[in-house]
Amino acid sequence: MQWLKRIRIVVAIIFFLALTLLFLDLGNVIPIGIHTFFVSTQLVPSFMRTLVVLSSASFGLFFVLVITVLFGRVYCSTLCPLGILQDIVIRIAKRMNRRRRFRYKEQHYILHYSLFVLTGILAFSGSVILLNLFEPFSNYGRILSNLMSPFVVLANNVFGYILGLFGFMFLFQIPILHINPVSVLASLSILAVVTYLSYNHGRLFCNLLCPAGAFLGLVSRFSFFKIVIDENNCKECGLCERVCKANCIQSSSMEIDFAACIGCFNCLAACPTIGISYKGRWTKLSDTSKEADSGRRNVLKISVLPALGFLMPDVGFKSVVEKSQNGFNENRKHPISPPGSLGVERFSTLCTACHLCISSCPTQVLLPSFLEYGIAGVFQPKMNYDASYCNFDCVLCSQVCPTGAILPLDVSSKKEVQIGRAQFIKDDCIVVSKKKDCGACSEHCPTKAVKMVPYEKKLMVPEVNNEICIGCGACEHACPVQPSKAIYVSANQIHQKAKKSQSKKAESSFDSSQEFPF
Amino acid sequence: MKNQMGNVWDRGTWHRTDLHQCIADYATYRKPNLNIVDAYYVMKQNGPRGVSVEDVVTMKSLLISTDMVAIDTASAKLFGMDPADVRYIQIAADQKIGRMDLENLRIKRLSV
């Protein structure tokens, strides 16, 4: 039964490489269709997106459920990038210590399912904090975009520079505009935890912390194909138990805890006889009813836990972001959510902070936040107009978002989405304070919500029309006033529709068929 | 003259200091050998980005000069402004970077 393991490894490599490249695709050369295909197979994001809107992600979710019902948790060993990362670590660990072996261990069902239930309750009550912390796809994304991506940019720049010396100019220099050290540190710690756990305990992360693992474990209890030990053919050599990364095979009692099995098929490959096999339900084997019995009991025990969830204080961001009467904040500290997210609160309850939008944002205006969205929204992306501004003609983040936190927009409707409003502090403006012309804000404004009007003798001063402002932050980014800008965007808690800017047809100042004006 | 601003990395400094003076001063550092102003389609309002095609008029004109102050003066007139209202042109002329007195210059006017 070697071939099942081989198929698993091939599929795993394809998905691991594809999902990795999506996060490191600096020039956004990978077509959106390929993006959508690979990302839609990710369980938690696709589940969330399906709750929001029926889309290709729903097919992905359906596909994952079907393969789990049929084959068990093969998702964990083929489609999940964090799972494959752990497999790589486990492989390296084995290289370093050839005598390393796994042993059967009692699964931590109580802890795992308590955490799962708590995660679910919090997520449905509007706080995705636990989902953010333990969801595998988002964690993998954060590891890549926070830890790997800067090095890829650096490599690109060094290569680009060297090639430039020889006259090849096709690699552009990419500036790194901003790095959130807290987010980097957090990604580093989760990478350390995952590496430590997999190096020493195999796939413990998947069977202790991962919400996707918990859910698929529940489904796989009912799966059609299962790995079973055939008492008649088993020689009790224990090789299958030794190679089981999930510690779920007990060779002495010939039991397999299939809910914890991550479907790597190493045991099938390791078995020297036909003592262990992958069988459909119709083949009646000797006693398979004992399987996962203890696990089932534990699930019953934790059914009291939902009560615990409601006792949790509201760690949502509601306590942090207070709304003003007119629907937008006067305070410039509040985070601005990207266009397509419909509103700050909605965004914060749906985003698992995978940072795929951050990786794909061409102007690097999307950056990981820390506590701006509240504790529940830690590391969710926000618009950072210090670093950059939102490109008027770009909708990439809305196209790549896997969870539906940012819904797809087309370019023309994006141009009317008002995510915030420009606030102009006239007394701080260069024109007023220094009596010198400037106009940087108006130059950058794509809708001319900021326009220059005559001021004092021959000066021009900005004037803001918030009806047509879309809150892209171009004015704030361009404003030269230090230390705090004279024009800034305040967040719209609920995104509004901006009016279209109206302008009359411009008239020529001279008749080109006639004489020159000079 | 204003286009020379593209040579500068931190344009915020110019905006903070005195935009017109900085634009004029830069011309004392290095003047282009030949200046060409393409005034075929001219954006008359909502510049420099423009909001719609309504902002653009077709003038079908082209200016070529070795004197960047003179060409900016002519451009301002083409645009329909008094060149003296554009402060950096006035400053540049005062600093003898180029000339604003178009009437004393030999200008070839070609109509096709």
XYZ file of C-alpha atoms in Angstrom:
630
model
C 0.000 0.000 0.000
C 2.833 2.402 -0.832
C 0.873 4.257 -3.503
C -1.541 6.004 -1.134
C 1.378 7.634 0.648
C 2.932 8.613 -2.691
C -0.262 10.256 -3.898
C -0.529 12.062 -0.579
C 3.016 13.432 -0.902
C 2.527 14.592 -4.496
C -0.748 16.407 -3.719
C 0.762 17.876 -0.577
C 3.760 19.276 -2.446
C 1.529 20.838 -5.116
C -0.721 22.551 -2.581
C 2.111 23.563 -0.280
C 4.072 25.178 -3.097
C 1.009 26.840 -4.610
C -0.232 28.308 -1.335
C 3.286 29.436 -0.469
C 3.745 31.164 -3.812
C 0.412 32.964 -3.435
C 1.781 34.711 -0.361
C 5.145 35.499 -1.908
C 3.848 36.665 -5.273
C 5.265 40.177 -5.087
C 4.354 41.280 -8.586
C 0.870 39.727 -8.431
C 1.588 37.630 -11.514
C -0.505 34.641 -10.426
C -3.978 34.942 -11.985
C -6.920 35.451 -9.636
C -8.509 32.194 -10.846
C -5.586 30.151 -9.541
C -5.686 32.121 -6.300
C -9.350 31.330 -5.849
C -8.897 27.666 -6.710
C -6.218 26.938 -4.130
C -7.530 29.203 -1.402
C -11.085 27.880 -1.687
C -9.871 24.476 -0.483
C -8.969 25.954 2.894
C -11.560 24.780 5.390
C -12.018 27.642 7.854
C -11.830 30.546 5.376
C -14.183 28.771 2.973
C -16.590 27.969 5.786
C -16.663 31.626 6.816
C -17.059 32.781 3.263
C -19.917 30.367 2.704
C -21.711 31.888 5.682
C -21.333 35.289 4.041
C -21.953 34.510 0.402
C -22.296 31.467 -1.827
C -19.252 31.415 -4.068
C -16.478 29.229 -5.369
C -15.355 28.905 -1.751
C -18.559 26.983 -1.066
C -17.495 24.399 -3.645
C -14.165 24.163 -1.872
C -15.895 23.620 1.457
C -18.204 21.019 -0.074
C -15.204 19.267 -1.633
C -13.343 19.134 1.680
C -16.412 17.770 3.472
C -16.955 15.124 0.811
C -13.362 13.881 0.845
C -13.441 13.815 4.651
C -16.683 11.836 4.739
C -15.168 9.437 2.224
C -11.522 9.177 3.204
C -11.067 10.665 6.683
C -8.883 13.634 7.554
C -6.751 13.492 4.405
C -7.218 17.280 4.287
C -4.721 17.620 7.140
C -1.969 15.878 5.187
C -2.595 17.195 1.694
C -4.395 20.538 1.570
C -3.447 22.180 4.849
C -0.228 24.186 4.438
C 0.496 24.287 8.159
C 0.047 20.517 8.321
C 2.528 20.026 5.507
C 4.933 22.431 7.190
C 4.759 20.185 10.252
C 5.369 17.130 8.085
C 8.511 18.813 6.761
C 9.705 19.499 10.302
C 8.945 15.898 11.273
C 10.929 14.664 8.278
C 13.892 16.828 9.253
C 13.604 15.615 12.838
C 13.740 12.061 11.591
C 16.818 12.798 9.492
C 18.560 14.195 12.525
C 17.692 11.271 14.749
C 17.111 8.032 12.918
C 16.023 6.173 15.999
C 13.147 8.574 16.568
C 9.836 6.840 16.769
C 6.286 7.677 17.694
C 4.280 5.907 20.344
C 0.553 5.662 20.914
C -0.735 8.373 23.214
C -4.119 9.050 24.708
C -5.599 11.912 22.660
C -6.425 15.162 24.435
C -10.017 15.223 23.304
C -11.386 17.175 26.243
C -8.927 20.025 25.783
C -9.162 19.999 22.018
C -12.924 20.017 21.802
C -13.295 22.526 24.633
C -11.060 24.845 22.702
C -12.974 24.107 19.512
C -16.352 24.820 21.098
C -15.053 27.992 22.710
C -13.546 29.110 19.393
C -16.860 28.505 17.658
C -18.912 30.312 20.280
C -16.603 33.305 20.270
C -16.545 33.392 16.477
C -20.334 33.358 16.230
C -20.635 36.010 18.917
C -18.397 38.249 16.836
C -14.907 37.693 18.200
C -12.540 35.741 15.985
C -9.619 35.912 18.409
C -9.206 32.159 18.985
C -9.838 31.422 15.337
C -7.098 33.901 14.451
C -4.686 32.309 16.880
C -5.131 28.662 15.925
C -6.593 28.545 12.427
C -3.897 26.823 10.314
C -4.244 28.680 6.993
C -4.113 32.110 8.614
C -1.173 31.134 10.765
C 0.694 29.854 7.763
C -0.154 33.040 5.884
C 1.093 35.207 8.723
C 4.315 33.221 8.951
C 4.904 33.770 5.237
C 3.897 37.394 4.939
C 5.588 38.510 8.159
C 8.711 36.373 8.157
C 9.357 35.185 4.626
C 8.095 38.002 2.458
C 10.640 40.638 3.650
C 13.461 38.267 2.705
C 11.955 37.649 -0.705
C 11.741 41.412 -1.214
C 15.343 41.745 -0.097
C 16.468 38.991 -2.464
C 14.531 40.656 -5.275
C 16.194 43.988 -4.578
C 19.702 42.556 -4.348
C 19.224 40.518 -7.527
C 17.626 43.479 -9.232
C 20.559 45.667 -8.283
C 23.154 43.180 -9.520
C 21.273 42.570 -12.776
C 20.957 46.338 -13.134
C 24.749 46.639 -13.122
C 24.769 44.485 -16.240
C 21.992 46.434 -17.878
C 19.062 44.123 -17.132
C 16.333 46.229 -15.628
C 13.381 43.819 -15.480
C 13.469 43.382 -11.668
C 12.054 46.419 -9.911
C 13.287 47.608 -6.556
C 10.496 47.156 -4.009
C 10.673 49.335 -0.904
C 9.570 47.795 2.384
C 7.387 50.596 3.655
C 6.431 49.355 7.054
C 6.893 46.361 9.330
C 4.761 45.738 12.384
C 7.244 44.281 14.901
C 4.487 42.842 17.115
C 2.992 40.957 14.207
C 6.428 39.666 13.206
C 7.114 38.562 16.755
C 3.748 36.822 17.003
C 4.337 34.970 13.733
C 7.771 33.984 14.952
C 6.298 32.595 18.173
C 3.591 30.607 16.414
C 6.254 29.225 14.068
C 8.346 28.310 17.103
C 5.395 26.618 18.807
C 4.429 24.669 15.679
C 8.047 23.647 15.059
C 8.573 22.616 18.670
C 5.363 20.599 18.830
C 5.965 18.836 15.537
C 9.642 18.200 16.241
C 8.906 16.582 19.569
C 5.318 15.388 19.435
C 4.390 14.844 15.797
C 1.039 16.300 14.806
C 0.066 17.416 18.307
C -0.904 20.899 17.088
C -3.534 19.369 14.808
C -4.980 17.235 17.582
C -4.766 19.745 20.391
C -5.149 23.306 19.116
C -6.368 23.310 15.526
C -10.084 24.091 15.094
C -10.084 22.610 11.588
C -8.544 19.431 12.985
C -11.234 19.203 15.651
C -14.038 19.684 13.167
C -12.648 17.243 10.605
C -12.014 14.761 13.442
C -15.722 14.848 14.225
C -16.605 14.308 10.570
C -14.029 11.571 10.066
C -15.634 9.458 12.802
C -18.315 8.778 10.218
C -16.062 8.507 7.219
C -16.569 5.727 4.723
C -12.979 4.559 4.326
C -11.047 3.893 7.498
C -7.663 2.561 8.432
C -8.076 -0.654 10.361
C -5.805 -3.382 11.720
C -6.626 -6.866 10.584
C -6.082 -9.137 13.592
C -5.596 -12.190 11.415
C -2.772 -10.742 9.373
C -1.123 -8.438 11.902
C 2.213 -9.703 13.172
C 2.180 -7.205 16.033
C 5.526 -5.777 14.978
C 4.465 -2.234 15.953
C 5.970 -0.577 12.882
C 2.716 1.253 12.097
C 2.605 2.732 15.594
C 6.200 3.901 15.243
C 5.530 5.916 12.115
C 2.180 7.386 13.216
C 2.665 11.152 13.500
C -0.713 11.574 15.152
C 0.075 8.973 17.827
C -3.263 7.343 17.159
C -2.320 3.685 16.515
C -2.143 1.344 19.469
C -0.565 -1.763 18.031
C -0.669 -3.747 21.251
C -4.461 -3.647 21.374
C -4.760 -3.300 17.570
C -6.830 -0.160 17.899
C -6.775 2.955 15.781
C -8.238 6.226 16.970
C -9.416 7.314 13.549
C -10.729 10.717 14.686
C -7.136 11.708 15.372
C -5.745 10.121 12.212
C -4.516 12.794 9.826
C -4.547 10.502 6.802
C -0.847 10.437 5.994
C -0.921 6.693 5.146
C 2.586 6.219 6.554
C 1.321 3.226 8.501
C 0.142 1.518 5.325
C 3.523 2.079 3.731
C 5.367 0.850 6.820
C 3.436 -2.380 7.352
C 5.532 -5.337 6.131
C 2.456 -7.553 5.702
C -1.173 -6.729 5.007
C -1.941 -6.354 8.685
C -3.096 -2.780 8.381
C -5.372 -1.676 5.605
C -7.589 1.072 4.320
C -11.048 -0.370 3.972
C -14.490 0.825 3.025
C -17.396 0.203 5.360
C -18.767 -2.715 3.435
C -15.797 -4.936 4.265
C -16.673 -6.283 7.669
C -13.524 -6.738 9.630
C -13.094 -8.253 12.985
C -13.873 -5.854 15.787
C -13.792 -2.257 14.581
C -16.447 -1.048 16.971
C -13.939 -0.385 19.722
C -12.402 2.360 17.665
C -12.472 5.842 19.150
C -14.823 4.828 21.891
C -13.078 6.802 24.565
C -13.117 9.790 22.301
C -16.849 9.609 21.941
C -17.302 9.576 25.684
C -15.129 12.628 26.028
C -17.234 14.524 23.545
C -20.219 13.943 25.787
C -18.348 15.234 28.795
C -17.641 18.562 27.198
C -21.207 19.271 26.229
C -21.475 21.479 29.314
C -18.806 23.761 27.959
C -20.971 26.051 25.847
C -22.143 27.569 29.133
C -18.560 28.499 29.846
C -18.283 30.396 26.614
C -21.025 32.819 27.557
C -19.221 33.647 30.773
C -16.315 34.988 28.762
C -16.162 38.762 28.906
C -16.935 40.540 25.672
C -13.436 40.829 24.330
C -14.810 42.041 21.041
C -13.735 45.370 19.715
C -17.033 46.984 20.594
C -15.589 48.200 23.843
C -12.699 49.814 22.051
C -14.308 51.474 19.055
C -17.101 53.774 20.006
C -19.316 55.086 17.271
C -20.077 58.713 16.763
C -23.549 59.963 15.921
C -22.944 60.692 12.286
C -21.393 57.298 11.605
C -17.799 58.364 11.322
C -15.115 59.112 13.829
C -13.533 62.438 14.471
C -10.601 60.677 16.047
C -7.767 59.729 13.744
C -6.764 56.755 15.882
C -9.557 54.495 14.661
C -8.640 51.850 12.111
C -9.936 52.105 8.549
C -10.992 48.833 6.984
C -10.334 48.146 3.289
C -13.007 48.844 0.643
C -15.299 45.866 0.155
C -15.399 45.054 3.858
C -18.614 47.098 4.172
C -17.736 48.327 7.649
C -15.179 48.146 10.415
C -17.230 45.955 12.726
C -18.277 43.502 10.029
C -14.687 43.267 8.836
C -13.356 42.597 12.301
C -15.809 39.769 12.928
C -14.933 37.962 9.694
C -11.218 38.441 9.156
C -8.944 35.642 10.365
C -5.858 37.758 9.673
C -4.265 35.456 7.103
C -2.551 38.522 5.570
C -3.160 37.408 2.001
C -4.482 40.895 1.201
C -1.400 42.416 2.797
C 0.825 40.261 0.597
C -1.049 41.223 -2.538
C -1.535 44.967 -1.885
C 0.576 46.720 -4.540
C 0.813 50.035 -2.687
C 1.435 48.359 0.693
C -1.285 50.439 2.300
C -2.652 47.352 4.048
C -0.639 46.529 7.121
C -1.157 44.313 10.150
C -2.752 46.179 13.039
C -2.033 45.402 16.653
C -4.799 46.422 19.017
C -6.530 49.001 16.850
C -9.482 46.699 16.184
C -9.474 45.599 19.815
C -8.044 42.429 21.298
C -10.349 40.269 19.171
C -9.055 41.822 15.987
C -5.382 41.483 16.713
C -3.218 41.450 13.532
C -6.163 42.133 11.236
C -5.099 44.415 8.400
C -5.853 48.113 8.423
C -5.235 50.958 6.043
C -2.028 52.734 6.999
C -1.844 56.096 5.293
C 1.503 56.914 6.865
C 3.051 54.211 4.727
C 0.994 54.582 1.580
C -2.491 55.147 0.156
C -5.168 53.077 -1.580
C -4.761 52.942 -5.345
C -7.921 54.319 -7.008
C -7.916 51.638 -9.731
C -7.055 48.607 -7.615
C -9.388 45.957 -6.164
C -6.860 43.173 -5.513
C -7.505 42.735 -1.779
C -11.200 42.233 -2.430
C -10.435 39.535 -4.976
C -7.995 37.506 -2.896
C -9.754 37.583 0.496
C -10.573 33.942 1.360
C -13.059 34.510 4.197
C -15.365 37.067 2.629
C -14.294 39.715 5.145
C -13.493 41.791 2.068
C -16.108 41.107 -0.597
C -15.224 41.279 -4.291
C -15.584 44.700 -5.892
C -15.263 45.753 -9.471
C -13.137 48.785 -10.189
C -16.005 51.126 -11.033
C -17.971 50.376 -7.856
C -14.834 50.537 -5.742
C -14.410 54.123 -6.880
C -17.656 54.988 -5.104
C -17.014 53.165 -1.836
C -16.341 55.644 0.934
C -14.279 53.954 3.644
C -13.593 57.196 5.473
C -13.748 60.938 5.111
C -10.973 63.463 4.770
C -10.742 65.887 7.679
C -8.880 69.118 6.994
C -7.254 71.059 9.817
C -6.919 74.441 8.171
C -4.727 76.041 10.851
C -2.050 73.353 10.422
C -1.964 73.685 6.636
C 1.245 75.079 5.098
C -0.785 77.599 3.101
C -2.300 79.079 6.241
C 0.582 78.688 8.692
C 3.421 79.713 6.345
C 1.507 81.610 3.661
C 3.159 79.487 0.973
C 1.506 77.533 -1.837
C 1.446 73.751 -1.510
C -1.528 71.747 -2.837
C 0.023 68.278 -2.459
C -3.253 66.850 -1.111
C -5.339 68.139 -3.982
C -2.785 66.944 -6.526
C -3.098 63.380 -5.254
C -6.860 63.327 -4.717
C -8.390 61.023 -7.368
C -11.942 62.375 -7.044
C -11.094 66.038 -6.457
C -12.899 65.905 -3.148
C -9.955 68.029 -2.074
C -9.738 71.005 -4.374
C -7.830 74.254 -4.245
C -9.741 77.491 -3.792
C -8.377 81.059 -3.798
C -7.066 82.204 -0.431
C -5.860 85.631 0.647
C -3.845 87.384 -2.073
C -2.676 84.930 -4.684
C -2.583 81.742 -2.666
C -4.707 78.630 -3.041
C -5.952 76.652 -0.045
C -7.499 73.135 0.029
C -11.222 72.685 0.509
C -12.780 69.293 1.221
C -16.036 68.030 -0.215
C -16.851 64.938 1.820
C -19.737 63.903 -0.400
C -17.345 62.712 -3.095
C -14.422 61.716 -0.836
C -13.746 57.969 -0.831
C -11.224 57.966 2.001
C -8.360 56.525 -0.038
C -5.809 58.441 2.007
C -3.895 59.909 -0.941
C -4.232 63.408 0.570
C -3.116 62.241 4.011
C -0.177 60.354 2.563
C 0.941 63.332 0.458
C 0.509 66.017 3.120
C 3.975 67.369 3.973
C 3.046 68.808 7.374
C 5.064 67.409 10.271
C 4.721 65.821 12.757
C 0.999 65.305 12.332
C -0.677 65.805 8.991
C -2.974 68.718 8.308
C -5.364 66.443 6.432
C -6.286 62.944 7.522
C -8.953 60.347 6.890
C -11.318 59.423 9.703
C -12.850 55.959 9.504
C -16.407 55.281 8.421
C -17.729 52.641 10.828
C -20.145 51.638 8.079
C -18.860 52.241 4.588
C -20.908 54.729 2.591
C -21.507 55.346 -1.085
C -19.675 58.413 -2.282
C -21.329 60.697 -4.801
C -19.777 60.952 -8.213
C -17.846 64.123 -8.769
C -19.560 66.364 -11.293
C -17.629 68.720 -13.488
C -18.459 70.883 -16.456
C -16.776 70.417 -19.786
C -13.531 72.338 -19.787
C -13.252 75.131 -22.322
C -10.240 75.841 -24.411
C -8.546 79.092 -23.545
C -7.749 79.833 -27.168
C -8.950 78.896 -30.583
C -6.264 76.665 -32.067
C -7.352 77.506 -35.597
C -6.522 81.168 -34.926
C -3.348 82.943 -33.841
C -1.048 81.961 -30.971
C -1.854 83.526 -27.584
C 1.717 84.800 -27.255
C 10.296 73.828 -14.701
C 7.913 72.060 -12.347
C 8.649 68.717 -14.027
C 12.218 68.874 -12.673
C 10.625 68.072 -9.326
C 10.562 64.464 -10.443
C 14.337 64.364 -9.930
C 13.894 64.897 -6.203
C 13.285 62.055 -3.785
C 11.714 63.947 -0.874
C 9.305 66.318 -2.551
C 7.630 66.885 0.823
C 10.548 69.132 1.729
C 9.769 71.381 -1.218
C 6.104 71.499 -0.223
C 7.059 72.336 3.352
C 9.639 74.980 2.506
C 8.309 77.130 -0.322
C 7.205 75.287 -3.389
C 7.620 78.109 -5.909
C 11.019 79.154 -4.635
C 12.282 75.547 -4.635
C 11.093 74.938 -8.207
C 12.877 78.069 -9.387
C 16.006 77.319 -7.351
C 16.333 73.839 -8.796
C 16.732 75.397 -12.244
C 19.888 77.117 -11.022
C 21.388 73.682 -10.439
C 20.774 72.187 -13.858
C 18.808 73.403 -16.861
C 17.657 70.979 -19.575
C 19.279 71.515 -22.988
C 15.941 71.402 -24.738
C 12.432 71.767 -23.337
C 9.365 70.371 -25.068
C 5.806 71.057 -23.914
C 3.224 68.732 -25.396
C -0.014 70.704 -25.483
C -2.001 68.427 -27.768
C -4.460 67.370 -25.081
C -4.440 69.833 -22.219
C -5.997 69.172 -18.830
C -7.720 72.390 -17.868
C -9.284 71.418 -14.551
C -9.113 68.797 -11.775
C -5.431 68.317 -12.538
C -2.968 66.767 -12.401
C -4.873 63.502 -12.277
C -8.189 64.515 -13.768
C -11.552 63.031 -12.905
C -13.005 62.508 -16.377
C -12.353 63.293 -20.053
C -14.420 66.437 -19.496
C -11.320 67.926 -17.910
C -9.295 67.780 -21.109
C -9.405 70.040 -24.152
C -7.700 69.446 -27.474
C -5.265 72.256 -28.319
C -3.074 70.431 -30.825
C -0.048 72.538 -29.939
C 3.603 71.845 -29.275
C 6.188 74.188 -27.747
C 9.929 73.748 -28.097
C 12.522 75.989 -26.499
C 15.984 76.017 -25.009
C 14.795 78.517 -22.396
C 12.698 76.800 -19.730
C 11.338 80.055 -18.308
C 10.252 81.253 -21.722
C 8.535 77.976 -22.519
C 6.709 78.021 -19.175
C 5.630 81.609 -19.857
C 4.267 80.626 -23.255
C 2.564 77.567 -21.748
C 0.839 79.691 -19.124
C -0.524 81.925 -21.864
C -1.644 78.892 -23.830
C -3.384 77.650 -20.690
C -5.089 80.996 -20.294
C -3.206 82.317 -17.280
C -1.148 85.405 -16.711
C 2.438 84.060 -16.374
C 3.105 86.583 -13.619
C 0.458 84.828 -11.512
C 2.551 81.661 -11.553
C 5.007 82.635 -8.869
C 7.875 80.348 -9.797
C 7.984 81.730 -13.328
C 8.297 85.235 -11.923
C 10.963 84.161 -9.417
C 12.933 82.322 -12.115
C 12.809 85.338 -14.387
C 13.930 87.595 -11.531
C 16.798 85.191 -10.809
C 17.810 85.442 -14.496
C 17.268 81.719 -15.078
C 15.442 82.572 -18.269
C 13.272 85.241 -19.820
C 9.608 86.098 -19.524
C 9.606 88.867 -22.140
C 8.332 86.787 -25.025
C 7.862 89.894 -27.176
C 11.633 90.375 -27.311
C 12.321 86.770 -28.278
C 12.581 85.349 -31.741
C 9.712 82.818 -31.846
C 8.929 80.713 -34.869
C 5.203 80.088 -35.007
C 4.282 77.234 -37.329
C 0.718 76.312 -38.248
C 0.143 72.975 -39.953
